[in-house]
mmCIF file of C-alpha atoms in Angstrom:
data_model
loop_
_atom_site.group_PDB
_atom_site.id
_atom_site.type_symbol
_atom_site.label_atom_id
_atom_site.label_comp_id
_atom_site.label_asym_id
_atom_site.label_seq_id
_atom_site.Cartn_x
_atom_site.Cartn_y
_atom_site.Cartn_z
ATOM 1 C CA MET A 1 0.000 0.000 0.000
ATOM 2 C CA PRO A 2 1.464 3.432 -0.943
ATOM 3 C CA SER A 3 2.319 5.785 1.874
ATOM 4 C CA ALA A 4 0.634 9.120 2.542
ATOM 5 C CA VAL A 5 3.727 10.784 1.118
ATOM 6 C CA GLU A 6 3.898 8.735 -2.073
ATOM 7 C CA SER A 7 0.272 9.025 -3.141
ATOM 8 C CA PRO A 8 0.101 12.833 -3.488
ATOM 9 C CA ARG A 9 3.386 12.722 -5.394
ATOM 10 C CA ARG A 10 1.844 10.353 -7.898
ATOM 11 C CA ALA A 11 -1.423 12.268 -8.104
ATOM 12 C CA ARG A 12 0.263 15.580 -8.821
ATOM 13 C CA ALA A 13 1.449 14.313 -12.183
ATOM 14 C CA ALA A 14 -2.104 14.470 -13.549
ATOM 15 C CA GLY A 15 -2.437 16.755 -16.547
ATOM 16 C CA PRO A 16 -5.178 18.862 -18.147
ATOM 17 C CA GLY A 17 -8.601 17.220 -18.078
ATOM 18 C CA THR A 18 -8.247 15.749 -14.589
ATOM 19 C CA VAL A 19 -10.023 17.537 -11.789
ATOM 20 C CA PRO A 20 -8.039 20.347 -10.084
ATOM 21 C CA TRP A 21 -7.677 20.217 -6.293
ATOM 22 C CA ILE A 22 -8.820 23.541 -4.862
ATOM 23 C CA ALA A 23 -8.893 24.193 -1.116
ATOM 24 C CA MET A 24 -11.541 26.482 0.364
ATOM 25 C CA TYR A 25 -10.657 28.676 3.339
ATOM 26 C CA HIS A 26 -12.453 31.630 4.888
ATOM 27 C CA SER A 27 -11.165 33.433 7.999
ATOM 28 C CA VAL A 28 -7.668 33.009 9.479
ATOM 29 C CA GLY A 29 -7.579 34.069 13.112
ATOM 30 C CA ASP A 30 -9.206 33.271 16.454
ATOM 31 C CA CYS A 31 -11.450 30.218 16.100
ATOM 32 C CA SER A 32 -12.636 29.999 19.723
ATOM 33 C CA ASP A 33 -16.158 31.138 18.729
ATOM 34 C CA ASP A 34 -16.750 29.630 15.306
ATOM 35 C CA PRO A 35 -20.159 27.907 14.925
ATOM 36 C CA TYR A 36 -19.852 27.662 11.131
ATOM 37 C CA ARG A 37 -16.297 26.276 11.288
ATOM 38 C CA VAL A 38 -15.037 28.824 8.796
ATOM 39 C CA THR A 39 -11.905 29.834 10.740
ATOM 40 C CA VAL A 40 -8.434 28.364 10.995
ATOM 41 C CA THR A 41 -5.678 29.764 13.169
ATOM 42 C CA PRO A 42 -2.497 31.068 11.525
ATOM 43 C CA ASP A 43 -0.620 28.211 13.201
ATOM 44 C CA ARG A 44 -2.941 25.603 11.679
ATOM 45 C CA LEU A 45 -2.627 27.216 8.245
ATOM 46 C CA GLU A 46 1.143 27.144 8.666
ATOM 47 C CA ARG A 47 1.094 23.420 9.373
ATOM 48 C CA GLN A 48 -1.242 22.746 6.449
ATOM 49 C CA LEU A 49 1.006 24.608 4.007
ATOM 50 C CA ARG A 50 4.015 22.797 5.446
ATOM 51 C CA TRP A 51 2.212 19.522 4.757
ATOM 52 C CA LEU A 52 1.660 20.539 1.127
ATOM 53 C CA ARG A 53 5.226 21.657 0.557
ATOM 54 C CA GLY A 54 6.585 18.533 2.255
ATOM 55 C CA ARG A 55 4.844 16.469 -0.407
ATOM 56 C CA GLY A 56 6.086 18.454 -3.352
ATOM 57 C CA LEU A 57 2.898 20.512 -3.640
ATOM 58 C CA ARG A 58 2.548 24.294 -3.690
ATOM 59 C CA GLY A 59 -0.568 26.388 -3.201
ATOM 60 C CA VAL A 60 -1.333 28.959 -5.898
ATOM 61 C CA SER A 61 -4.202 31.128 -7.064
ATOM 62 C CA VAL A 62 -6.887 29.481 -9.138
ATOM 63 C CA ALA A 63 -5.945 31.603 -12.155
ATOM 64 C CA GLU A 64 -2.336 30.440 -11.895
ATOM 65 C CA LEU A 65 -3.403 26.838 -11.400
ATOM 66 C CA LEU A 66 -5.708 26.766 -14.426
ATOM 67 C CA ALA A 67 -3.236 28.585 -16.658
ATOM 68 C CA ALA A 68 -0.476 26.145 -15.714
ATOM 69 C CA ARG A 69 -2.726 23.147 -16.324
ATOM 70 C CA ALA A 70 -3.733 24.494 -19.744
ATOM 71 C CA ARG A 71 -0.021 24.603 -20.639
ATOM 72 C CA GLY A 72 0.503 21.101 -19.298
ATOM 73 C CA GLU A 73 2.618 22.523 -16.455
ATOM 74 C CA GLY A 74 0.309 22.062 -13.469
ATOM 75 C CA ARG A 75 2.310 19.348 -11.741
ATOM 76 C CA GLY A 76 2.636 19.966 -8.038
ATOM 77 C CA LEU A 77 0.140 22.852 -7.911
ATOM 78 C CA VAL A 78 -3.051 23.054 -5.859
ATOM 79 C CA GLY A 79 -5.461 25.960 -5.640
ATOM 80 C CA LEU A 80 -5.885 28.027 -2.465
ATOM 81 C CA THR A 81 -9.001 30.171 -2.084
ATOM 82 C CA PHE A 82 -10.214 32.433 0.728
ATOM 83 C CA ASP A 83 -13.899 33.388 0.675
ATOM 84 C CA ASP A 84 -15.696 36.509 1.934
ATOM 85 C CA GLY A 85 -12.693 38.840 2.214
ATOM 86 C CA TYR A 86 -12.230 38.837 5.974
ATOM 87 C CA ALA A 87 -9.963 41.557 7.349
ATOM 88 C CA ASP A 88 -7.780 38.951 9.032
ATOM 89 C CA PHE A 89 -6.572 37.770 5.610
ATOM 90 C CA LEU A 90 -3.846 40.436 5.655
ATOM 91 C CA THR A 91 -2.713 39.719 9.204
ATOM 92 C CA GLY A 92 -3.412 36.002 9.558
ATOM 93 C CA ALA A 93 -3.141 34.444 6.105
ATOM 94 C CA LEU A 94 -0.882 36.560 3.918
ATOM 95 C CA PRO A 95 2.263 36.353 6.107
ATOM 96 C CA VAL A 96 1.926 32.546 6.232
ATOM 97 C CA LEU A 97 1.373 32.299 2.485
ATOM 98 C CA THR A 98 4.438 34.449 1.899
ATOM 99 C CA ARG A 99 6.635 32.326 4.168
ATOM 100 C CA TRP A 100 5.725 29.187 2.238
ATOM 101 C CA GLU A 101 6.026 30.894 -1.157
ATOM 102 C CA CYS A 102 2.359 30.318 -1.912
ATOM 103 C CA THR A 103 -0.165 32.526 -3.652
ATOM 104 C CA ALA A 104 -3.948 32.447 -3.379
ATOM 105 C CA THR A 105 -7.255 33.746 -4.681
ATOM 106 C CA LEU A 106 -9.202 36.066 -2.397
ATOM 107 C CA PHE A 107 -12.918 36.263 -3.187
ATOM 108 C CA VAL A 108 -14.323 39.567 -1.918
ATOM 109 C CA LEU A 109 -17.659 41.395 -1.709
ATOM 110 C CA PRO A 110 -17.349 44.945 -3.128
ATOM 111 C CA GLY A 111 -20.783 45.826 -1.780
ATOM 112 C CA ARG A 112 -19.648 45.127 1.790
ATOM 113 C CA PHE A 113 -16.125 46.593 1.991
ATOM 114 C CA GLY A 114 -15.420 47.702 5.546
ATOM 115 C CA GLY A 115 -18.510 45.926 6.845
ATOM 116 C CA ASP A 116 -18.894 42.542 8.469
ATOM 117 C CA ASN A 117 -20.373 39.073 7.895
ATOM 118 C CA ALA A 118 -23.956 40.212 8.421
ATOM 119 C CA TRP A 119 -25.246 37.230 6.406
ATOM 120 C CA ASP A 120 -24.291 34.840 9.231
ATOM 121 C CA PRO A 121 -27.097 34.770 11.832
ATOM 122 C CA LEU A 122 -24.964 32.897 14.381
ATOM 123 C CA GLY A 123 -21.542 33.522 15.786
ATOM 124 C CA PRO A 124 -19.384 36.628 16.132
ATOM 125 C CA ARG A 125 -19.330 39.530 13.693
ATOM 126 C CA LYS A 126 -16.097 39.421 11.726
ATOM 127 C CA PRO A 127 -14.834 42.585 10.015
ATOM 128 C CA LEU A 128 -14.286 42.530 6.261
ATOM 129 C CA LEU A 129 -11.484 44.111 4.283
ATOM 130 C CA THR A 130 -11.787 47.733 3.210
ATOM 131 C CA ALA A 131 -11.296 48.748 -0.417
ATOM 132 C CA ASP A 132 -7.777 49.977 0.406
ATOM 133 C CA ALA A 133 -6.954 46.665 2.075
ATOM 134 C CA VAL A 134 -8.126 44.759 -1.015
ATOM 135 C CA ARG A 135 -5.811 46.888 -3.142
ATOM 136 C CA GLN A 136 -3.008 46.083 -0.690
ATOM 137 C CA ALA A 137 -3.650 42.365 -1.094
ATOM 138 C CA ALA A 138 -3.637 42.728 -4.880
ATOM 139 C CA ARG A 139 -0.308 44.568 -4.772
ATOM 140 C CA ALA A 140 1.080 41.668 -2.726
ATOM 141 C CA GLY A 141 0.326 39.281 -5.599
ATOM 142 C CA VAL A 142 -3.004 37.905 -4.404
ATOM 143 C CA GLU A 143 -5.554 37.235 -7.130
ATOM 144 C CA ILE A 144 -8.735 39.190 -6.393
ATOM 145 C CA GLY A 145 -11.971 37.530 -7.459
ATOM 146 C CA SER A 146 -15.636 38.302 -6.898
ATOM 147 C CA HIS A 147 -17.807 36.597 -4.305
ATOM 148 C CA GLY A 148 -20.759 38.553 -5.584
ATOM 149 C CA LEU A 149 -21.729 42.023 -4.482
ATOM 150 C CA THR A 150 -23.347 41.404 -1.087
ATOM 151 C CA HIS A 151 -23.318 37.618 -0.452
ATOM 152 C CA VAL A 152 -26.733 36.451 -1.610
ATOM 153 C CA ASP A 153 -27.864 33.049 -2.831
ATOM 154 C CA LEU A 154 -27.816 33.460 -6.609
ATOM 155 C CA THR A 155 -30.223 30.576 -7.130
ATOM 156 C CA ARG A 156 -32.914 32.691 -5.430
ATOM 157 C CA ALA A 157 -32.010 36.061 -6.959
ATOM 158 C CA GLY A 158 -34.156 37.942 -9.471
ATOM 159 C CA ASP A 159 -32.688 39.039 -12.779
ATOM 160 C CA THR A 160 -31.691 42.531 -11.601
ATOM 161 C CA VAL A 161 -29.964 41.252 -8.454
ATOM 162 C CA LEU A 162 -28.290 38.439 -10.385
ATOM 163 C CA GLY A 163 -26.829 40.936 -12.839
ATOM 164 C CA ALA A 164 -25.551 43.213 -10.065
ATOM 165 C CA GLU A 165 -24.031 40.333 -8.115
ATOM 166 C CA THR A 166 -22.162 38.950 -11.146
ATOM 167 C CA ALA A 167 -21.443 41.577 -13.811
ATOM 168 C CA GLY A 168 -21.795 44.532 -11.432
ATOM 169 C CA SER A 169 -19.343 43.210 -8.863
ATOM 170 C CA ARG A 170 -16.817 42.398 -11.601
ATOM 171 C CA THR A 171 -16.925 45.963 -12.893
ATOM 172 C CA LEU A 172 -16.390 47.405 -9.416
ATOM 173 C CA LEU A 173 -13.421 45.151 -8.710
ATOM 174 C CA ARG A 174 -11.816 45.881 -12.047
ATOM 175 C CA GLU A 175 -12.089 49.606 -11.322
ATOM 176 C CA LEU A 176 -10.707 49.091 -7.818
ATOM 177 C CA THR A 177 -7.666 46.996 -8.735
ATOM 178 C CA GLY A 178 -7.019 48.250 -12.242
ATOM 179 C CA THR A 179 -6.627 44.666 -13.430
ATOM 180 C CA PRO A 180 -8.930 42.110 -15.095
ATOM 181 C CA VAL A 181 -11.122 40.054 -12.764
ATOM 182 C CA GLY A 182 -11.313 36.477 -14.018
ATOM 183 C CA GLY A 183 -12.670 34.536 -11.054
ATOM 184 C CA PHE A 184 -16.045 34.270 -9.346
ATOM 185 C CA CYS A 185 -17.161 32.319 -6.279
ATOM 186 C CA TYR A 186 -20.800 31.399 -5.628
ATOM 187 C CA PRO A 187 -21.984 32.584 -2.185
ATOM 188 C CA TYR A 188 -22.913 29.645 0.051
ATOM 189 C CA GLY A 189 -21.604 27.386 -2.722
ATOM 190 C CA THR A 190 -25.111 27.165 -4.170
ATOM 191 C CA VAL A 191 -25.333 27.027 -7.931
ATOM 192 C CA ASP A 192 -27.792 26.223 -10.700
ATOM 193 C CA ARG A 193 -27.700 26.478 -14.491
ATOM 194 C CA ARG A 194 -29.089 30.020 -14.478
ATOM 195 C CA ALA A 195 -26.371 31.229 -12.101
ATOM 196 C CA VAL A 196 -23.651 29.516 -14.152
ATOM 197 C CA ASP A 197 -24.959 31.123 -17.334
ATOM 198 C CA ALA A 198 -25.010 34.562 -15.670
ATOM 199 C CA VAL A 199 -21.434 34.204 -14.452
ATOM 200 C CA ARG A 200 -20.245 33.078 -17.877
ATOM 201 C CA ALA A 201 -22.128 35.928 -19.588
ATOM 202 C CA ALA A 202 -20.518 38.430 -17.175
ATOM 203 C CA GLY A 203 -17.140 37.532 -18.648
ATOM 204 C CA TYR A 204 -15.525 35.487 -15.896
ATOM 205 C CA ASP A 205 -12.941 32.910 -16.955
ATOM 206 C CA TYR A 206 -13.880 30.493 -14.165
ATOM 207 C CA ALA A 207 -16.043 30.169 -11.086
ATOM 208 C CA CYS A 208 -15.748 28.176 -7.857
ATOM 209 C CA ALA A 209 -18.554 26.336 -6.100
ATOM 210 C CA ILE A 210 -18.398 23.561 -3.490
ATOM 211 C CA ASP A 211 -20.019 20.429 -4.887
ATOM 212 C CA PRO A 212 -21.759 21.410 -8.154
ATOM 213 C CA GLY A 213 -22.502 17.845 -9.259
ATOM 214 C CA PRO A 214 -23.509 17.603 -12.934
ATOM 215 C CA LEU A 215 -22.802 21.334 -13.408
ATOM 216 C CA THR A 216 -19.107 20.735 -12.744
ATOM 217 C CA GLY A 217 -16.972 22.575 -15.274
ATOM 218 C CA PRO A 218 -14.822 25.712 -15.657
ATOM 219 C CA HIS A 219 -17.678 27.908 -14.351
ATOM 220 C CA ALA A 220 -18.589 25.542 -11.506
ATOM 221 C CA LEU A 221 -15.366 24.145 -10.082
ATOM 222 C CA PRO A 222 -15.667 21.910 -6.997
ATOM 223 C CA ARG A 223 -13.604 22.732 -3.923
ATOM 224 C CA VAL A 224 -12.628 21.028 -0.680
ATOM 225 C CA HIS A 225 -13.323 22.749 2.630
ATOM 226 C CA VAL A 226 -10.204 22.927 4.818
ATOM 227 C CA GLY A 227 -10.750 23.708 8.484
ATOM 228 C CA GLN A 228 -9.123 23.878 11.883
ATOM 229 C CA ASN A 229 -9.388 20.111 12.449
ATOM 230 C CA ASP A 230 -7.624 19.189 9.215
ATOM 231 C CA ALA A 231 -4.245 17.868 10.273
ATOM 232 C CA ALA A 232 -2.008 15.667 8.095
ATOM 233 C CA LEU A 233 -4.183 12.537 7.923
ATOM 234 C CA ARG A 234 -7.402 14.411 7.188
ATOM 235 C CA LEU A 235 -5.671 16.508 4.539
ATOM 236 C CA PHE A 236 -4.347 13.379 2.872
ATOM 237 C CA LEU A 237 -7.792 11.771 2.853
ATOM 238 C CA LYS A 238 -9.428 14.906 1.476
ATOM 239 C CA TYR A 239 -6.795 15.135 -1.231
ATOM 240 C CA ARG A 240 -7.263 11.532 -2.281
ATOM 241 C CA LEU A 241 -11.066 11.373 -1.982
ATOM 242 C CA HIS A 242 -11.503 14.578 -3.962
ATOM 243 C CA ARG A 243 -9.600 13.123 -6.885
ATOM 244 C CA LEU A 244 -11.583 9.892 -6.743
ATOM 245 C CA ARG A 245 -15.022 11.524 -6.514
ATOM 246 C CA ARG A 246 -14.771 14.373 -9.014
ATOM 247 C CA ARG A 247 -15.158 13.912 -12.714
ATOM 248 C CA PRO A 248 -12.772 15.495 -15.258
ATOM 249 C CA VAL A 249 -13.090 19.228 -15.889
ATOM 250 C CA ALA A 250 -12.399 20.917 -19.221
ATOM 251 C CA GLU A 251 -9.919 23.781 -18.980
ATOM 252 C CA PRO A 252 -11.095 27.395 -19.571
ATOM 253 C CA ARG A 253 -10.227 28.826 -22.978
#
């Protein structure tokens, strides 16, 4: 039986057409009051990135991952994403990413800059990044993507709201960063064909979901939740099971 070290090394050789492994994070900070389990401590993130690098894997932004795979050069790369744009990304996540020479995609909500996670009825209010802080993250090499405008379930949104959450948020982020915005992330991970079509029509190169099932593709990429309890064994199992469960995904063009 192959060891936990050997298996990821073999799996990383997979080329275009095989499913990409994309990890989903949210907040990086104090997780003592965390009913939704969306927070990891900086120390836990450090150990998780050490686990990746120890197995010849490096975390990168989704844009970098997909571009490398399209060139046939994606060996050893996994995607790292951080949803919601929590203010602790700059203090808790970015220094750890930098130490381990990793990049990431940060999905933010331009309609809530400087606010908090008001969409969560339980748990503590967590501050979100300001517009200036998002620009700071972009200057540090972080890919900035849209998580919608205000964090609403797109499968329940009317046409006007759907347009604002997809195309409208992309325009705002492009104006803020001065760079193209290629990535979208579905709030709550919920997705249907109408939402996928709206995201594609808005001009995004790719979009991330959680478990999109038959909608899986460049505009509905599955991801794996990574939390505070994910030490080495759990990470290994999530890495392996993700590759076994997910069907091939065509690369964006």
